[in-house]
């Protein structure tokens, strides 16, 4: 389908059925490798890290897995516990960390993203060059009931002023100011074309040597680049070795038709076409730029090594701790969460013994 091999850097996984859909999409899309992101940040989906371990064991040569943290969803997270988890996930064999703290609905309940409670975690991740994929912000339209697209209104309308998009952007940059060598990728182009922050986009790449962004939709980015089409196209070409392909697919659905084919069309043609409530403007990128975005950036800047192997003994120790965490959560169906945990553990053991 694509002109060159693909590494999808941004795929969500929640269940066995999800993995089947992802496997099918990867095959049809001609993917060489892909990165799965855990759902364990959500208390009800706490066993998500185990699901990723299973996927990595099932596809040891093709799947990178990014764990997420167990933490309270309000106030200041326990910085020492975050550090402990990061060390544990690294030792188990997860390939990176996925963080959702910058999602506006999450950030609203939490401390600033550059709060001191995160410093031990980011210092460790920076020192060990462990990749972090960070969701920060959402489109500016999500704060405006008059402009938010219809598909997002019931889920993502933010009927508050603080934190604003600008505030979340500044807090994210604040992380980099404290940890300038952090191996940090911000998802969805950091929503910078959305507010036409071209100068900031240039400054970030020129200032922070390990900072990257993925070009995973929101489709609004491929509409908003048309505010300065020549400048943004030149930017993507110049910094293509800091930009990555991703889809945000996950779950059972028509991922190829809804995500993968339109992305190929954006990158490889100059077509103008609708997706959701947006008009996408094709970038018609040259071969070198495509090769960087499709796979080379990931393998040269994010994960230079093959996917790490899973240490089953350490994973078993983590499972015991996970059960305790589930029991301590409030307002979740603990019985179902434990059942999910045991089901994924059974799959892990079956895959290990195949």
mmCIF file of C-alpha atoms in Angstrom:
data_model
loop_
_atom_site.group_PDB
_atom_site.id
_atom_site.type_symbol
_atom_site.label_atom_id
_atom_site.label_comp_id
_atom_site.label_asym_id
_atom_site.label_seq_id
_atom_site.Cartn_x
_atom_site.Cartn_y
_atom_site.Cartn_z
ATOM 1 C CA UNK A 1 0.000 0.000 0.000
ATOM 2 C CA UNK A 2 2.737 2.477 1.001
ATOM 3 C CA UNK A 3 5.790 3.363 -1.053
ATOM 4 C CA UNK A 4 8.145 2.334 1.770
ATOM 5 C CA UNK A 5 8.118 0.138 4.904
ATOM 6 C CA UNK A 6 6.068 1.401 7.818
ATOM 7 C CA UNK A 7 6.537 1.469 11.573
ATOM 8 C CA UNK A 8 3.284 2.605 13.168
ATOM 9 C CA UNK A 9 4.388 4.418 16.317
ATOM 10 C CA UNK A 10 0.944 4.947 17.862
ATOM 11 C CA UNK A 11 -1.568 2.092 18.290
ATOM 12 C CA UNK A 12 -3.856 1.495 21.270
ATOM 13 C CA UNK A 13 -4.718 -1.959 22.555
ATOM 14 C CA UNK A 14 -7.330 -2.982 25.111
ATOM 15 C CA UNK A 15 -8.324 -6.594 24.429
ATOM 16 C CA UNK A 16 -7.634 -9.790 22.517
ATOM 17 C CA UNK A 17 -10.109 -8.712 19.849
ATOM 18 C CA UNK A 18 -8.191 -5.455 19.497
ATOM 19 C CA UNK A 19 -4.979 -7.320 18.783
ATOM 20 C CA UNK A 20 -6.695 -9.383 16.101
ATOM 21 C CA UNK A 21 -7.922 -6.186 14.423
ATOM 22 C CA UNK A 22 -4.482 -4.609 14.743
ATOM 23 C CA UNK A 23 -2.780 -7.665 13.264
ATOM 24 C CA UNK A 24 -5.164 -7.547 10.306
ATOM 25 C CA UNK A 25 -4.629 -3.809 9.775
ATOM 26 C CA UNK A 26 -0.840 -4.208 10.004
ATOM 27 C CA UNK A 27 -0.914 -6.974 7.417
ATOM 28 C CA UNK A 28 -3.116 -5.025 5.013
ATOM 29 C CA UNK A 29 -1.087 -1.861 5.568
ATOM 30 C CA UNK A 30 2.187 -3.651 4.956
ATOM 31 C CA UNK A 31 3.660 -2.706 8.336
ATOM 32 C CA UNK A 32 7.112 -3.991 9.220
ATOM 33 C CA UNK A 33 6.728 -3.180 12.942
ATOM 34 C CA UNK A 34 4.369 -1.328 15.234
ATOM 35 C CA UNK A 35 4.152 0.130 18.732
ATOM 36 C CA UNK A 36 1.303 -0.815 21.048
ATOM 37 C CA UNK A 37 0.281 1.513 23.874
ATOM 38 C CA UNK A 38 -1.096 0.275 27.166
ATOM 39 C CA UNK A 39 -4.454 1.271 28.637
ATOM 40 C CA UNK A 40 -3.358 0.750 32.261
ATOM 41 C CA UNK A 41 -3.617 4.472 33.013
ATOM 42 C CA UNK A 42 -7.395 3.921 33.177
ATOM 43 C CA UNK A 43 -8.144 2.212 36.520
ATOM 44 C CA UNK A 44 -10.719 -0.168 35.048
ATOM 45 C CA UNK A 45 -8.169 -1.157 32.404
ATOM 46 C CA UNK A 46 -5.347 -1.663 34.892
ATOM 47 C CA UNK A 47 -4.342 -5.044 33.347
ATOM 48 C CA UNK A 48 -3.440 -3.295 30.093
ATOM 49 C CA UNK A 49 0.303 -3.615 30.647
ATOM 50 C CA UNK A 50 -0.150 -7.383 30.810
ATOM 51 C CA UNK A 51 -1.994 -7.323 27.485
ATOM 52 C CA UNK A 52 1.024 -5.602 25.918
ATOM 53 C CA UNK A 53 3.397 -8.163 27.404
ATOM 54 C CA UNK A 54 1.280 -10.878 25.787
ATOM 55 C CA UNK A 55 1.350 -9.089 22.409
ATOM 56 C CA UNK A 56 5.142 -8.722 22.627
ATOM 57 C CA UNK A 57 5.535 -12.416 23.436
ATOM 58 C CA UNK A 58 3.251 -13.297 20.538
ATOM 59 C CA UNK A 59 5.121 -11.064 18.076
ATOM 60 C CA UNK A 60 8.630 -10.699 19.556
ATOM 61 C CA UNK A 61 10.216 -9.354 16.374
ATOM 62 C CA UNK A 62 7.513 -6.914 15.357
ATOM 63 C CA UNK A 63 5.889 -5.331 18.410
ATOM 64 C CA UNK A 64 7.204 -2.572 20.636
ATOM 65 C CA UNK A 65 5.188 -2.101 23.824
ATOM 66 C CA UNK A 66 4.857 1.114 25.854
ATOM 67 C CA UNK A 67 3.605 0.643 29.412
ATOM 68 C CA UNK A 68 1.568 3.239 31.281
ATOM 69 C CA UNK A 69 1.528 4.150 34.959
ATOM 70 C CA UNK A 70 -0.950 3.223 37.634
ATOM 71 C CA UNK A 71 -1.782 6.405 39.486
ATOM 72 C CA UNK A 72 -4.549 8.417 41.018
ATOM 73 C CA UNK A 73 -6.463 10.566 38.581
ATOM 74 C CA UNK A 74 -6.709 13.599 40.858
ATOM 75 C CA UNK A 75 -4.174 15.811 42.571
ATOM 76 C CA UNK A 76 -0.440 15.163 42.592
ATOM 77 C CA UNK A 77 0.766 11.659 41.684
ATOM 78 C CA UNK A 78 3.218 9.897 43.959
ATOM 79 C CA UNK A 79 6.532 10.752 42.335
ATOM 80 C CA UNK A 80 8.461 7.953 44.028
ATOM 81 C CA UNK A 81 5.877 5.400 42.936
ATOM 82 C CA UNK A 82 6.087 6.649 39.342
ATOM 83 C CA UNK A 83 9.864 6.245 39.471
ATOM 84 C CA UNK A 84 9.516 2.735 40.920
ATOM 85 C CA UNK A 85 7.093 1.759 38.144
ATOM 86 C CA UNK A 86 9.338 3.175 35.418
ATOM 87 C CA UNK A 87 12.292 1.135 36.669
ATOM 88 C CA UNK A 88 10.086 -1.959 36.927
ATOM 89 C CA UNK A 89 8.697 -1.629 33.396
ATOM 90 C CA UNK A 90 12.165 -1.109 31.971
ATOM 91 C CA UNK A 91 13.456 -4.226 33.747
ATOM 92 C CA UNK A 92 10.480 -6.303 32.565
ATOM 93 C CA UNK A 93 11.212 -5.444 28.935
ATOM 94 C CA UNK A 94 8.730 -2.780 27.934
ATOM 95 C CA UNK A 95 10.174 -0.536 25.240
ATOM 96 C CA UNK A 96 8.925 2.829 26.424
ATOM 97 C CA UNK A 97 6.326 4.777 28.386
ATOM 98 C CA UNK A 98 3.005 6.192 27.227
ATOM 99 C CA UNK A 99 1.658 9.166 29.197
ATOM 100 C CA UNK A 100 -1.792 10.745 28.938
ATOM 101 C CA UNK A 101 -1.309 13.373 31.635
ATOM 102 C CA UNK A 102 -1.579 16.209 29.113
ATOM 103 C CA UNK A 103 -5.069 15.269 27.944
ATOM 104 C CA UNK A 104 -7.073 18.348 29.030
ATOM 105 C CA UNK A 105 -9.731 16.334 30.858
ATOM 106 C CA UNK A 106 -6.973 14.576 32.837
ATOM 107 C CA UNK A 107 -4.795 17.640 33.373
ATOM 108 C CA UNK A 108 -7.797 19.519 34.779
ATOM 109 C CA UNK A 109 -7.870 17.133 37.752
ATOM 110 C CA UNK A 110 -4.112 17.116 38.268
ATOM 111 C CA UNK A 111 -1.156 19.299 39.092
ATOM 112 C CA UNK A 112 0.741 21.097 36.273
ATOM 113 C CA UNK A 113 2.601 18.801 33.917
ATOM 114 C CA UNK A 114 5.965 20.254 34.918
ATOM 115 C CA UNK A 115 5.262 19.979 38.660
ATOM 116 C CA UNK A 116 8.194 18.900 40.813
ATOM 117 C CA UNK A 117 6.490 15.589 41.681
ATOM 118 C CA UNK A 118 7.367 14.369 38.153
ATOM 119 C CA UNK A 119 11.049 15.338 38.355
ATOM 120 C CA UNK A 120 12.450 12.017 39.668
ATOM 121 C CA UNK A 121 10.584 10.133 36.934
ATOM 122 C CA UNK A 122 11.690 12.367 34.075
ATOM 123 C CA UNK A 123 15.262 12.491 35.366
ATOM 124 C CA UNK A 124 15.415 8.685 35.304
ATOM 125 C CA UNK A 125 13.824 8.473 31.858
ATOM 126 C CA UNK A 126 16.193 11.161 30.564
ATOM 127 C CA UNK A 127 19.293 9.503 32.042
ATOM 128 C CA UNK A 128 18.392 6.112 30.558
ATOM 129 C CA UNK A 129 17.013 7.486 27.272
ATOM 130 C CA UNK A 130 13.762 5.547 27.683
ATOM 131 C CA UNK A 131 11.261 6.704 25.045
ATOM 132 C CA UNK A 132 8.200 8.606 26.244
ATOM 133 C CA UNK A 133 5.145 9.118 24.034
ATOM 134 C CA UNK A 134 3.162 11.958 25.563
ATOM 135 C CA UNK A 135 -0.348 13.113 24.762
ATOM 136 C CA UNK A 136 -0.452 16.843 25.384
ATOM 137 C CA UNK A 137 -3.440 19.037 24.524
ATOM 138 C CA UNK A 138 -6.282 18.745 22.057
ATOM 139 C CA UNK A 139 -7.513 20.984 19.224
ATOM 140 C CA UNK A 140 -8.379 24.541 20.261
ATOM 141 C CA UNK A 141 -11.898 24.005 18.920
ATOM 142 C CA UNK A 142 -12.618 21.619 21.787
ATOM 143 C CA UNK A 143 -12.826 24.629 24.129
ATOM 144 C CA UNK A 144 -15.391 26.424 21.930
ATOM 145 C CA UNK A 145 -18.935 25.048 21.713
ATOM 146 C CA UNK A 146 -19.481 27.053 18.505
ATOM 147 C CA UNK A 147 -16.515 25.472 16.716
ATOM 148 C CA UNK A 148 -16.095 21.972 18.096
ATOM 149 C CA UNK A 149 -16.860 19.365 15.400
ATOM 150 C CA UNK A 150 -20.038 17.355 15.810
ATOM 151 C CA UNK A 151 -18.286 14.023 16.312
ATOM 152 C CA UNK A 152 -16.379 15.399 19.318
ATOM 153 C CA UNK A 153 -19.056 17.479 21.039
ATOM 154 C CA UNK A 154 -20.421 14.823 23.391
ATOM 155 C CA UNK A 155 -16.986 13.542 24.395
ATOM 156 C CA UNK A 156 -14.426 16.309 24.219
ATOM 157 C CA UNK A 157 -16.113 19.666 24.788
ATOM 158 C CA UNK A 158 -14.123 21.453 27.501
ATOM 159 C CA UNK A 159 -16.469 23.895 29.180
ATOM 160 C CA UNK A 160 -13.737 25.596 31.216
ATOM 161 C CA UNK A 161 -11.077 28.236 30.707
ATOM 162 C CA UNK A 162 -8.265 26.659 32.728
ATOM 163 C CA UNK A 163 -6.254 24.749 31.884
ATOM 164 C CA UNK A 164 -6.291 26.330 28.458
ATOM 165 C CA UNK A 165 -4.554 24.937 25.406
ATOM 166 C CA UNK A 166 -1.842 27.565 25.787
ATOM 167 C CA UNK A 167 -1.290 26.698 29.441
ATOM 168 C CA UNK A 168 -0.900 22.978 28.699
ATOM 169 C CA UNK A 169 1.545 23.783 25.888
ATOM 170 C CA UNK A 170 3.683 25.900 28.232
ATOM 171 C CA UNK A 171 3.670 23.190 30.908
ATOM 172 C CA UNK A 172 4.800 20.595 28.372
ATOM 173 C CA UNK A 173 7.638 22.831 27.245
ATOM 174 C CA UNK A 174 8.391 23.252 30.940
ATOM 175 C CA UNK A 175 9.173 19.529 31.135
ATOM 176 C CA UNK A 176 11.762 19.962 28.381
ATOM 177 C CA UNK A 177 13.285 22.993 30.063
ATOM 178 C CA UNK A 178 13.925 20.849 33.137
ATOM 179 C CA UNK A 179 14.926 17.744 31.182
ATOM 180 C CA UNK A 180 16.349 18.985 27.871
ATOM 181 C CA UNK A 181 17.695 15.597 26.752
ATOM 182 C CA UNK A 182 14.520 13.636 27.465
ATOM 183 C CA UNK A 183 13.646 11.161 24.696
ATOM 184 C CA UNK A 184 10.200 12.738 24.383
ATOM 185 C CA UNK A 185 7.736 12.407 21.527
ATOM 186 C CA UNK A 186 4.587 14.497 21.742
ATOM 187 C CA UNK A 187 1.694 12.973 19.862
ATOM 188 C CA UNK A 188 -0.499 14.577 17.186
ATOM 189 C CA UNK A 189 2.077 17.189 16.069
ATOM 190 C CA UNK A 190 1.593 18.736 19.531
ATOM 191 C CA UNK A 191 -1.508 20.348 17.951
ATOM 192 C CA UNK A 192 0.800 23.189 16.847
ATOM 193 C CA UNK A 193 -0.558 23.697 13.306
ATOM 194 C CA UNK A 194 -3.987 23.874 14.949
ATOM 195 C CA UNK A 195 -3.093 27.249 16.485
ATOM 196 C CA UNK A 196 -0.533 28.105 13.791
ATOM 197 C CA UNK A 197 2.415 27.960 16.211
ATOM 198 C CA UNK A 198 5.001 27.572 13.491
ATOM 199 C CA UNK A 199 7.693 29.539 15.301
ATOM 200 C CA UNK A 200 7.335 27.430 18.453
ATOM 201 C CA UNK A 201 7.493 24.259 16.359
ATOM 202 C CA UNK A 202 10.837 25.409 14.929
ATOM 203 C CA UNK A 203 12.165 26.524 18.314
ATOM 204 C CA UNK A 204 11.437 23.154 19.927
ATOM 205 C CA UNK A 205 13.406 21.179 17.360
ATOM 206 C CA UNK A 206 16.277 23.634 17.375
ATOM 207 C CA UNK A 207 16.495 23.672 21.185
ATOM 208 C CA UNK A 208 15.841 20.097 22.345
ATOM 209 C CA UNK A 209 17.934 17.451 20.557
ATOM 210 C CA UNK A 210 15.838 14.413 21.515
ATOM 211 C CA UNK A 211 12.412 15.961 21.093
ATOM 212 C CA UNK A 212 10.184 14.481 18.376
ATOM 213 C CA UNK A 213 6.542 14.605 17.322
ATOM 214 C CA UNK A 214 4.304 12.084 15.658
ATOM 215 C CA UNK A 215 1.959 12.926 12.802
ATOM 216 C CA UNK A 216 -0.843 10.762 14.127
ATOM 217 C CA UNK A 217 -4.281 12.225 13.370
ATOM 218 C CA UNK A 218 -6.302 14.384 14.606
ATOM 219 C CA UNK A 219 -7.191 15.103 11.054
ATOM 220 C CA UNK A 220 -7.403 18.800 11.866
ATOM 221 C CA UNK A 221 -3.607 19.014 11.481
ATOM 222 C CA UNK A 222 -3.857 18.195 7.780
ATOM 223 C CA UNK A 223 -6.410 20.965 7.388
ATOM 224 C CA UNK A 224 -4.611 23.507 9.553
ATOM 225 C CA UNK A 225 -1.276 23.226 7.728
ATOM 226 C CA UNK A 226 -3.072 24.997 4.895
ATOM 227 C CA UNK A 227 -2.937 28.190 6.970
ATOM 228 C CA UNK A 228 0.735 28.367 5.911
ATOM 229 C CA UNK A 229 1.009 25.560 3.381
ATOM 230 C CA UNK A 230 4.449 26.289 1.976
ATOM 231 C CA UNK A 231 6.038 26.915 5.360
ATOM 232 C CA UNK A 232 4.572 23.821 7.003
ATOM 233 C CA UNK A 233 5.499 21.622 4.036
ATOM 234 C CA UNK A 234 9.052 22.949 4.137
ATOM 235 C CA UNK A 235 9.106 22.377 7.895
ATOM 236 C CA UNK A 236 8.018 18.745 7.529
ATOM 237 C CA UNK A 237 10.706 18.170 4.923
ATOM 238 C CA UNK A 238 13.448 19.905 6.948
ATOM 239 C CA UNK A 239 12.623 18.126 10.204
ATOM 240 C CA UNK A 240 11.412 14.823 8.807
ATOM 241 C CA UNK A 241 14.041 13.039 10.896
ATOM 242 C CA UNK A 242 12.139 14.242 13.999
ATOM 243 C CA UNK A 243 8.646 13.307 12.784
ATOM 244 C CA UNK A 244 6.934 9.915 12.790
ATOM 245 C CA UNK A 245 4.028 8.057 11.269
ATOM 246 C CA UNK A 246 1.227 6.893 13.553
ATOM 247 C CA UNK A 247 -2.444 6.072 13.215
ATOM 248 C CA UNK A 248 -4.094 5.962 16.683
ATOM 249 C CA UNK A 249 -5.900 2.812 15.567
ATOM 250 C CA UNK A 250 -7.086 0.346 18.156
ATOM 251 C CA UNK A 251 -10.154 -1.711 18.714
ATOM 252 C CA UNK A 252 -12.335 -3.530 16.277
ATOM 253 C CA UNK A 253 -13.142 -1.329 13.310
ATOM 254 C CA UNK A 254 -12.348 -0.522 9.714
ATOM 255 C CA UNK A 255 -8.890 0.773 10.543
ATOM 256 C CA UNK A 256 -7.508 0.443 7.034
ATOM 257 C CA UNK A 257 -10.275 2.399 5.355
ATOM 258 C CA UNK A 258 -10.760 4.974 8.113
ATOM 259 C CA UNK A 259 -7.145 5.613 9.112
ATOM 260 C CA UNK A 260 -4.444 3.956 7.083
ATOM 261 C CA UNK A 261 -5.589 4.688 3.526
ATOM 262 C CA UNK A 262 -6.337 8.375 4.215
ATOM 263 C CA UNK A 263 -2.908 8.777 5.831
ATOM 264 C CA UNK A 264 -1.169 7.299 2.806
ATOM 265 C CA UNK A 265 -3.155 9.713 0.671
ATOM 266 C CA UNK A 266 -2.088 12.663 2.842
ATOM 267 C CA UNK A 267 1.602 11.813 2.718
ATOM 268 C CA UNK A 268 1.975 10.544 -0.849
ATOM 269 C CA UNK A 269 -0.452 12.632 -2.928
ATOM 270 C CA UNK A 270 -1.539 16.233 -3.300
ATOM 271 C CA UNK A 271 -5.233 15.304 -3.103
ATOM 272 C CA UNK A 272 -7.696 17.473 -1.216
ATOM 273 C CA UNK A 273 -10.338 15.319 0.450
ATOM 274 C CA UNK A 274 -12.718 15.175 3.446
ATOM 275 C CA UNK A 275 -12.198 13.095 6.593
ATOM 276 C CA UNK A 276 -14.650 13.414 9.482
ATOM 277 C CA UNK A 277 -15.549 17.127 9.561
ATOM 278 C CA UNK A 278 -12.196 18.259 8.135
ATOM 279 C CA UNK A 279 -10.656 18.939 4.747
ATOM 280 C CA UNK A 280 -7.275 17.247 4.404
ATOM 281 C CA UNK A 281 -4.618 18.712 2.121
ATOM 282 C CA UNK A 282 -2.209 16.154 0.714
ATOM 283 C CA UNK A 283 1.480 16.866 1.339
ATOM 284 C CA UNK A 284 2.896 14.903 -1.630
ATOM 285 C CA UNK A 285 6.186 14.324 0.207
ATOM 286 C CA UNK A 286 9.465 13.376 -1.457
ATOM 287 C CA UNK A 287 10.976 9.925 -0.966
ATOM 288 C CA UNK A 288 13.580 10.902 1.633
ATOM 289 C CA UNK A 289 10.975 12.645 3.767
ATOM 290 C CA UNK A 290 8.614 9.682 3.467
ATOM 291 C CA UNK A 291 11.301 7.189 4.476
ATOM 292 C CA UNK A 292 12.103 9.244 7.568
ATOM 293 C CA UNK A 293 8.507 9.668 8.667
ATOM 294 C CA UNK A 294 7.492 6.108 7.858
ATOM 295 C CA UNK A 295 10.240 4.301 9.773
ATOM 296 C CA UNK A 296 13.729 5.825 9.801
ATOM 297 C CA UNK A 297 13.055 8.428 12.510
ATOM 298 C CA UNK A 298 11.726 5.765 14.834
ATOM 299 C CA UNK A 299 14.690 3.459 14.358
ATOM 300 C CA UNK A 300 17.360 6.154 14.551
ATOM 301 C CA UNK A 301 15.964 8.392 17.297
ATOM 302 C CA UNK A 302 13.406 6.495 19.360
ATOM 303 C CA UNK A 303 14.260 2.782 19.428
ATOM 304 C CA UNK A 304 17.582 1.938 17.814
ATOM 305 C CA UNK A 305 17.344 -1.642 19.081
ATOM 306 C CA UNK A 306 14.939 -4.447 18.276
ATOM 307 C CA UNK A 307 11.934 -4.916 20.596
ATOM 308 C CA UNK A 308 13.073 -5.929 24.079
ATOM 309 C CA UNK A 309 12.342 -9.394 25.378
ATOM 310 C CA UNK A 310 9.929 -9.888 28.288
ATOM 311 C CA UNK A 311 11.386 -11.075 31.602
ATOM 312 C CA UNK A 312 8.655 -13.436 32.786
ATOM 313 C CA UNK A 313 9.928 -13.678 36.354
ATOM 314 C CA UNK A 314 9.798 -9.908 36.784
ATOM 315 C CA UNK A 315 6.435 -9.837 35.009
ATOM 316 C CA UNK A 316 5.064 -12.348 37.523
ATOM 317 C CA UNK A 317 6.220 -10.113 40.395
ATOM 318 C CA UNK A 318 4.504 -7.165 38.725
ATOM 319 C CA UNK A 319 1.274 -9.190 38.434
ATOM 320 C CA UNK A 320 1.204 -9.664 42.207
ATOM 321 C CA UNK A 321 1.567 -5.927 42.728
ATOM 322 C CA UNK A 322 -1.074 -5.265 40.091
ATOM 323 C CA UNK A 323 -3.651 -7.273 42.026
ATOM 324 C CA UNK A 324 -2.972 -5.121 45.090
ATOM 325 C CA UNK A 325 -3.351 -1.954 43.036
ATOM 326 C CA UNK A 326 -6.680 -3.140 41.647
ATOM 327 C CA UNK A 327 -7.943 -3.885 45.170
ATOM 328 C CA UNK A 328 -6.975 -0.363 46.256
ATOM 329 C CA UNK A 329 -8.770 1.388 43.393
ATOM 330 C CA UNK A 330 -12.116 2.998 44.087
ATOM 331 C CA UNK A 331 -15.155 3.154 41.818
ATOM 332 C CA UNK A 332 -14.162 0.306 39.511
ATOM 333 C CA UNK A 333 -15.496 -3.191 38.954
ATOM 334 C CA UNK A 334 -12.710 -5.000 40.786
ATOM 335 C CA UNK A 335 -14.059 -8.457 39.978
ATOM 336 C CA UNK A 336 -13.968 -7.744 36.257
ATOM 337 C CA UNK A 337 -10.514 -6.154 36.472
ATOM 338 C CA UNK A 338 -9.138 -9.227 38.272
ATOM 339 C CA UNK A 339 -10.782 -11.479 35.686
ATOM 340 C CA UNK A 340 -9.144 -9.472 32.904
ATOM 341 C CA UNK A 341 -5.803 -9.737 34.663
ATOM 342 C CA UNK A 342 -6.067 -13.512 35.028
ATOM 343 C CA UNK A 343 -7.212 -13.924 31.433
ATOM 344 C CA UNK A 344 -4.207 -12.032 30.088
ATOM 345 C CA UNK A 345 -1.917 -13.968 32.418
ATOM 346 C CA UNK A 346 -3.293 -17.216 31.026
ATOM 347 C CA UNK A 347 -2.617 -15.985 27.492
ATOM 348 C CA UNK A 348 0.925 -15.065 28.510
ATOM 349 C CA UNK A 349 1.564 -18.520 29.936
ATOM 350 C CA UNK A 350 0.069 -20.204 26.877
ATOM 351 C CA UNK A 351 2.188 -18.103 24.544
ATOM 352 C CA UNK A 352 5.300 -18.711 26.613
ATOM 353 C CA UNK A 353 4.805 -22.475 26.379
ATOM 354 C CA UNK A 354 3.939 -22.730 22.692
#
